Amino acid sequence: MAVKIRLARKGRKKLAFYHIVVADSRSPRDLTFIVKIGSYNPVTFPAILELDFDIAFVWLQILALPTYPCRSFLSYHGVLF
């Protein structure tokens, strides 16, 4: 089973916010996920990014692959070196 750290879109039209989740790569984008590790709100200024450092680090140790946007969030918080 391939596990990815990715964004799940929430909110309404043109006012989206995202949950940062750990999910199976074969599952749909917004439906099923294993655990929620943070949130990202790009609508506010400045954008709000909340991330649980410890849970993200554990999932990266067991070989969860982050997508490109999540990789930049993780490196910003210092989870990825």
mmCIF file of N, CA and C in Angstrom:
data_model
loop_
_atom_site.group_PDB
_atom_site.id
_atom_site.type_symbol
_atom_site.label_atom_id
_atom_site.label_comp_id
_atom_site.label_asym_id
_atom_site.label_seq_id
_atom_site.Cartn_x
_atom_site.Cartn_y
_atom_site.Cartn_z
ATOM 1 N N MET A 1 0.840 -1.176 0.000
ATOM 2 C CA MET A 1 0.000 0.000 0.000
ATOM 3 C C MET A 1 0.889 1.245 0.000
ATOM 4 N N ALA A 2 0.726 2.092 -0.995
ATOM 5 C CA ALA A 2 1.488 3.330 -1.084
ATOM 6 C C ALA A 2 0.765 4.426 -0.305
ATOM 7 N N VAL A 3 1.478 5.041 0.605
ATOM 8 C CA VAL A 3 0.900 6.081 1.460
ATOM 9 C C VAL A 3 1.498 7.416 1.064
ATOM 10 N N LYS A 4 0.637 8.437 0.945
ATOM 11 C CA LYS A 4 1.093 9.772 0.571
ATOM 12 C C LYS A 4 0.593 10.796 1.573
ATOM 13 N N ILE A 5 1.374 11.849 1.734
ATOM 14 C CA ILE A 5 0.954 13.022 2.495
ATOM 15 C C ILE A 5 0.496 14.033 1.459
ATOM 16 N N ARG A 6 -0.777 14.409 1.516
ATOM 17 C CA ARG A 6 -1.322 15.274 0.473
ATOM 18 C C ARG A 6 -2.387 16.202 1.033
ATOM 19 N N LEU A 7 -2.896 17.077 0.182
ATOM 20 C CA LEU A 7 -3.916 18.045 0.566
ATOM 21 C C LEU A 7 -5.306 17.510 0.235
ATOM 22 N N ALA A 8 -6.254 17.733 1.147
ATOM 23 C CA ALA A 8 -7.653 17.413 0.905
ATOM 24 C C ALA A 8 -8.422 18.727 0.929
ATOM 25 N N ARG A 9 -9.115 19.034 -0.132
ATOM 26 C CA ARG A 9 -9.784 20.328 -0.277
ATOM 27 C C ARG A 9 -11.090 20.350 0.498
ATOM 28 N N LYS A 10 -11.318 21.433 1.219
ATOM 29 C CA LYS A 10 -12.555 21.676 1.946
ATOM 30 C C LYS A 10 -12.985 23.104 1.660
ATOM 31 N N GLY A 11 -14.149 23.492 2.164
ATOM 32 C CA GLY A 11 -14.633 24.843 1.959
ATOM 33 C C GLY A 11 -15.563 24.923 0.769
ATOM 34 N N ARG A 12 -15.924 26.150 0.441
ATOM 35 C CA ARG A 12 -16.847 26.319 -0.675
ATOM 36 C C ARG A 12 -16.134 26.938 -1.867
ATOM 37 N N LYS A 13 -16.898 27.226 -2.887
ATOM 38 C CA LYS A 13 -16.354 27.738 -4.138
ATOM 39 C C LYS A 13 -15.612 29.058 -3.909
ATOM 40 N N LYS A 14 -14.387 29.124 -4.380
ATOM 41 C CA LYS A 14 -13.498 30.282 -4.302
ATOM 42 C C LYS A 14 -13.061 30.648 -2.881
ATOM 43 N N LEU A 15 -13.446 29.871 -1.875
ATOM 44 C CA LEU A 15 -13.003 30.084 -0.501
ATOM 45 C C LEU A 15 -12.509 28.759 0.071
ATOM 46 N N ALA A 16 -11.572 28.165 -0.601
ATOM 47 C CA ALA A 16 -11.106 26.838 -0.228
ATOM 48 C C ALA A 16 -10.085 26.910 0.897
ATOM 49 N N PHE A 17 -10.093 25.897 1.744
ATOM 50 C CA PHE A 17 -8.991 25.644 2.660
ATOM 51 C C PHE A 17 -8.698 24.156 2.577
ATOM 52 N N TYR A 18 -7.557 23.763 3.067
ATOM 53 C CA TYR A 18 -7.090 22.401 2.851
ATOM 54 C C TYR A 18 -6.693 21.750 4.165
ATOM 55 N N HIS A 19 -6.967 20.450 4.278
ATOM 56 C CA HIS A 19 -6.441 19.639 5.362
ATOM 57 C C HIS A 19 -5.228 18.905 4.818
ATOM 58 N N ILE A 20 -4.170 18.845 5.597
ATOM 59 C CA ILE A 20 -2.999 18.058 5.233
ATOM 60 C C ILE A 20 -3.215 16.680 5.847
ATOM 61 N N VAL A 21 -3.343 15.669 4.997
ATOM 62 C CA VAL A 21 -3.714 14.337 5.457
ATOM 63 C C VAL A 21 -2.720 13.293 4.958
ATOM 64 N N VAL A 22 -2.719 12.166 5.654
ATOM 65 C CA VAL A 22 -1.987 10.982 5.210
ATOM 66 C C VAL A 22 -3.034 10.035 4.649
ATOM 67 N N ALA A 23 -2.885 9.649 3.391
ATOM 68 C CA ALA A 23 -3.907 8.845 2.720
ATOM 69 C C ALA A 23 -3.263 7.817 1.803
ATOM 70 N N ASP A 24 -4.040 6.790 1.507
ATOM 71 C CA ASP A 24 -3.631 5.809 0.508
ATOM 72 C C ASP A 24 -3.644 6.503 -0.855
ATOM 73 N N SER A 25 -2.654 6.228 -1.674
ATOM 74 C CA SER A 25 -2.550 6.925 -2.954
ATOM 75 C C SER A 25 -3.668 6.555 -3.921
ATOM 76 N N ARG A 26 -4.329 5.429 -3.700
ATOM 77 C CA ARG A 26 -5.407 5.010 -4.589
ATOM 78 C C ARG A 26 -6.768 5.569 -4.181
ATOM 79 N N SER A 27 -6.870 6.194 -3.011
ATOM 80 C CA SER A 27 -8.150 6.703 -2.545
ATOM 81 C C SER A 27 -8.454 8.055 -3.193
ATOM 82 N N PRO A 28 -9.737 8.428 -3.262
ATOM 83 C CA PRO A 28 -10.099 9.737 -3.828
ATOM 84 C C PRO A 28 -9.544 10.885 -2.990
ATOM 85 N N ARG A 29 -9.456 12.059 -3.590
ATOM 86 C CA ARG A 29 -8.804 13.196 -2.954
ATOM 87 C C ARG A 29 -9.457 13.609 -1.640
ATOM 88 N N ASP A 30 -10.784 13.688 -1.594
ATOM 89 C CA ASP A 30 -11.456 14.265 -0.441
ATOM 90 C C ASP A 30 -12.172 13.255 0.451
ATOM 91 N N LEU A 31 -12.239 11.999 0.069
ATOM 92 C CA LEU A 31 -13.101 11.086 0.807
ATOM 93 C C LEU A 31 -12.417 10.407 1.984
ATOM 94 N N THR A 32 -11.487 9.520 1.731
ATOM 95 C CA THR A 32 -10.932 8.722 2.814
ATOM 96 C C THR A 32 -9.476 9.076 3.064
ATOM 97 N N PHE A 33 -9.101 9.092 4.335
ATOM 98 C CA PHE A 33 -7.717 9.317 4.703
ATOM 99 C C PHE A 33 -7.437 8.580 6.003
ATOM 100 N N ILE A 34 -6.171 8.416 6.320
ATOM 101 C CA ILE A 34 -5.766 7.679 7.512
ATOM 102 C C ILE A 34 -5.753 8.598 8.727
ATOM 103 N N VAL A 35 -5.062 9.719 8.615
ATOM 104 C CA VAL A 35 -4.969 10.660 9.737
ATOM 105 C C VAL A 35 -4.773 12.073 9.192
ATOM 106 N N LYS A 36 -5.330 13.055 9.899
ATOM 107 C CA LYS A 36 -5.161 14.464 9.557
ATOM 108 C C LYS A 36 -3.990 15.008 10.376
ATOM 109 N N ILE A 37 -3.015 15.614 9.701
ATOM 110 C CA ILE A 37 -1.837 16.096 10.418
ATOM 111 C C ILE A 37 -1.707 17.616 10.407
ATOM 112 N N GLY A 38 -2.613 18.317 9.738
ATOM 113 C CA GLY A 38 -2.518 19.764 9.733
ATOM 114 C C GLY A 38 -3.561 20.398 8.848
ATOM 115 N N SER A 39 -3.462 21.721 8.708
ATOM 116 C CA SER A 39 -4.383 22.452 7.848
ATOM 117 C C SER A 39 -3.646 23.626 7.208
ATOM 118 N N TYR A 40 -4.196 24.086 6.086
ATOM 119 C CA TYR A 40 -3.614 25.190 5.320
ATOM 120 C C TYR A 40 -4.756 26.047 4.797
ATOM 121 N N ASN A 41 -4.706 27.349 5.105
ATOM 122 C CA ASN A 41 -5.730 28.273 4.652
ATOM 123 C C ASN A 41 -5.071 29.367 3.816
ATOM 124 N N PRO A 42 -5.143 29.272 2.474
ATOM 125 C CA PRO A 42 -4.500 30.273 1.628
ATOM 126 C C PRO A 42 -5.323 31.539 1.437
ATOM 127 N N VAL A 43 -6.565 31.564 1.906
ATOM 128 C CA VAL A 43 -7.442 32.710 1.676
ATOM 129 C C VAL A 43 -7.047 33.889 2.552
ATOM 130 N N THR A 44 -6.624 33.630 3.788
ATOM 131 C CA THR A 44 -6.264 34.709 4.699
ATOM 132 C C THR A 44 -4.926 35.316 4.298
ATOM 133 N N PHE A 45 -4.677 36.512 4.786
ATOM 134 C CA PHE A 45 -3.393 37.152 4.518
ATOM 135 C C PHE A 45 -2.724 37.489 5.834
ATOM 136 N N PRO A 46 -1.610 36.936 6.157
ATOM 137 C CA PRO A 46 -0.858 35.911 5.453
ATOM 138 C C PRO A 46 -1.515 34.534 5.597
ATOM 139 N N ALA A 47 -1.172 33.631 4.728
ATOM 140 C CA ALA A 47 -1.766 32.298 4.736
ATOM 141 C C ALA A 47 -1.425 31.587 6.045
ATOM 142 N N ILE A 48 -2.405 30.860 6.590
ATOM 143 C CA ILE A 48 -2.229 30.155 7.860
ATOM 144 C C ILE A 48 -1.873 28.702 7.572
ATOM 145 N N LEU A 49 -0.787 28.252 8.175
ATOM 146 C CA LEU A 49 -0.332 26.878 8.016
ATOM 147 C C LEU A 49 -0.118 26.280 9.398
ATOM 148 N N GLU A 50 -0.905 25.261 9.735
ATOM 149 C CA GLU A 50 -0.768 24.553 11.005
ATOM 150 C C GLU A 50 -0.375 23.120 10.693
ATOM 151 N N LEU A 51 0.636 22.617 11.394
ATOM 152 C CA LEU A 51 1.145 21.280 11.116
ATOM 153 C C LEU A 51 1.594 20.640 12.415
ATOM 154 N N ASP A 52 1.205 19.377 12.626
ATOM 155 C CA ASP A 52 1.668 18.620 13.775
ATOM 156 C C ASP A 52 3.010 17.987 13.403
ATOM 157 N N PHE A 53 4.074 18.571 13.936
ATOM 158 C CA PHE A 53 5.433 18.190 13.575
ATOM 159 C C PHE A 53 5.709 16.721 13.881
ATOM 160 N N ASP A 54 5.320 16.252 15.065
ATOM 161 C CA ASP A 54 5.665 14.892 15.497
ATOM 162 C C ASP A 54 4.996 13.823 14.648
ATOM 163 N N ILE A 55 3.712 13.994 14.354
ATOM 164 C CA ILE A 55 2.995 12.999 13.556
ATOM 165 C C ILE A 55 3.527 12.980 12.127
ATOM 166 N N ALA A 56 3.831 14.149 11.572
ATOM 167 C CA ALA A 56 4.382 14.203 10.222
ATOM 168 C C ALA A 56 5.744 13.514 10.161
ATOM 169 N N PHE A 57 6.559 13.708 11.178
ATOM 170 C CA PHE A 57 7.877 13.080 11.203
ATOM 171 C C PHE A 57 7.773 11.560 11.291
ATOM 172 N N VAL A 58 6.825 11.058 12.086
ATOM 173 C CA VAL A 58 6.623 9.610 12.202
ATOM 174 C C VAL A 58 6.192 9.013 10.869
ATOM 175 N N TRP A 59 5.265 9.675 10.170
ATOM 176 C CA TRP A 59 4.806 9.149 8.886
ATOM 177 C C TRP A 59 5.892 9.202 7.821
ATOM 178 N N LEU A 60 6.759 10.184 7.882
ATOM 179 C CA LEU A 60 7.875 10.223 6.938
ATOM 180 C C LEU A 60 8.893 9.121 7.221
ATOM 181 N N GLN A 61 9.028 8.747 8.492
ATOM 182 C CA GLN A 61 9.940 7.659 8.828
ATOM 183 C C GLN A 61 9.440 6.316 8.318
ATOM 184 N N ILE A 62 8.120 6.152 8.224
ATOM 185 C CA ILE A 62 7.592 4.880 7.708
ATOM 186 C C ILE A 62 7.267 4.991 6.219
ATOM 187 N N LEU A 63 7.997 5.890 5.548
ATOM 188 C CA LEU A 63 8.030 5.990 4.084
ATOM 189 C C LEU A 63 6.737 6.476 3.446
ATOM 190 N N ALA A 64 6.114 7.472 4.029
ATOM 191 C CA ALA A 64 5.010 8.153 3.364
ATOM 192 C C ALA A 64 5.618 9.211 2.437
ATOM 193 N N LEU A 65 5.168 9.253 1.195
ATOM 194 C CA LEU A 65 5.704 10.188 0.209
ATOM 195 C C LEU A 65 4.869 11.462 0.172
ATOM 196 N N PRO A 66 5.456 12.625 0.430
ATOM 197 C CA PRO A 66 4.688 13.862 0.334
ATOM 198 C C PRO A 66 4.550 14.328 -1.113
ATOM 199 N N THR A 67 3.423 14.944 -1.434
ATOM 200 C CA THR A 67 3.265 15.556 -2.741
ATOM 201 C C THR A 67 4.068 16.858 -2.765
ATOM 202 N N TYR A 68 4.160 17.488 -3.921
ATOM 203 C CA TYR A 68 5.005 18.672 -4.046
ATOM 204 C C TYR A 68 4.594 19.817 -3.115
ATOM 205 N N PRO A 69 3.294 20.197 -3.026
ATOM 206 C CA PRO A 69 2.947 21.275 -2.096
ATOM 207 C C PRO A 69 3.207 20.899 -0.644
ATOM 208 N N CYS A 70 2.916 19.660 -0.284
ATOM 209 C CA CYS A 70 3.150 19.217 1.097
ATOM 210 C C CYS A 70 4.633 19.147 1.406
ATOM 211 N N ARG A 71 5.440 18.813 0.417
ATOM 212 C CA ARG A 71 6.884 18.789 0.618
ATOM 213 C C ARG A 71 7.405 20.180 0.949
ATOM 214 N N SER A 72 6.872 21.207 0.302
ATOM 215 C CA SER A 72 7.317 22.568 0.616
ATOM 216 C C SER A 72 6.846 22.992 2.002
ATOM 217 N N PHE A 73 5.649 22.569 2.421
ATOM 218 C CA PHE A 73 5.179 22.870 3.776
ATOM 219 C C PHE A 73 6.047 22.185 4.825
ATOM 220 N N LEU A 74 6.390 20.926 4.580
ATOM 221 C CA LEU A 74 7.199 20.170 5.533
ATOM 222 C C LEU A 74 8.612 20.724 5.638
ATOM 223 N N SER A 75 9.171 21.161 4.532
ATOM 224 C CA SER A 75 10.510 21.736 4.588
ATOM 225 C C SER A 75 10.482 23.112 5.245
ATOM 226 N N TYR A 76 9.393 23.854 5.090
ATOM 227 C CA TYR A 76 9.255 25.155 5.741
ATOM 228 C C TYR A 76 9.224 25.010 7.257
ATOM 229 N N HIS A 77 8.569 23.951 7.750
ATOM 230 C CA HIS A 77 8.488 23.702 9.185
ATOM 231 C C HIS A 77 9.693 22.952 9.729
ATOM 232 N N GLY A 78 10.584 22.496 8.869
ATOM 233 C CA GLY A 78 11.795 21.836 9.318
ATOM 234 C C GLY A 78 11.667 20.342 9.505
ATOM 235 N N VAL A 79 10.604 19.741 9.012
ATOM 236 C CA VAL A 79 10.450 18.296 9.114
ATOM 237 C C VAL A 79 11.370 17.603 8.121
ATOM 238 N N LEU A 80 11.468 18.134 6.910
ATOM 239 C CA LEU A 80 12.387 17.620 5.898
ATOM 240 C C LEU A 80 13.681 18.420 5.955
ATOM 241 N N PHE A 81 14.785 17.751 5.830
ATOM 242 C CA PHE A 81 16.079 18.451 5.859
ATOM 243 C C PHE A 81 16.651 18.535 4.470
#
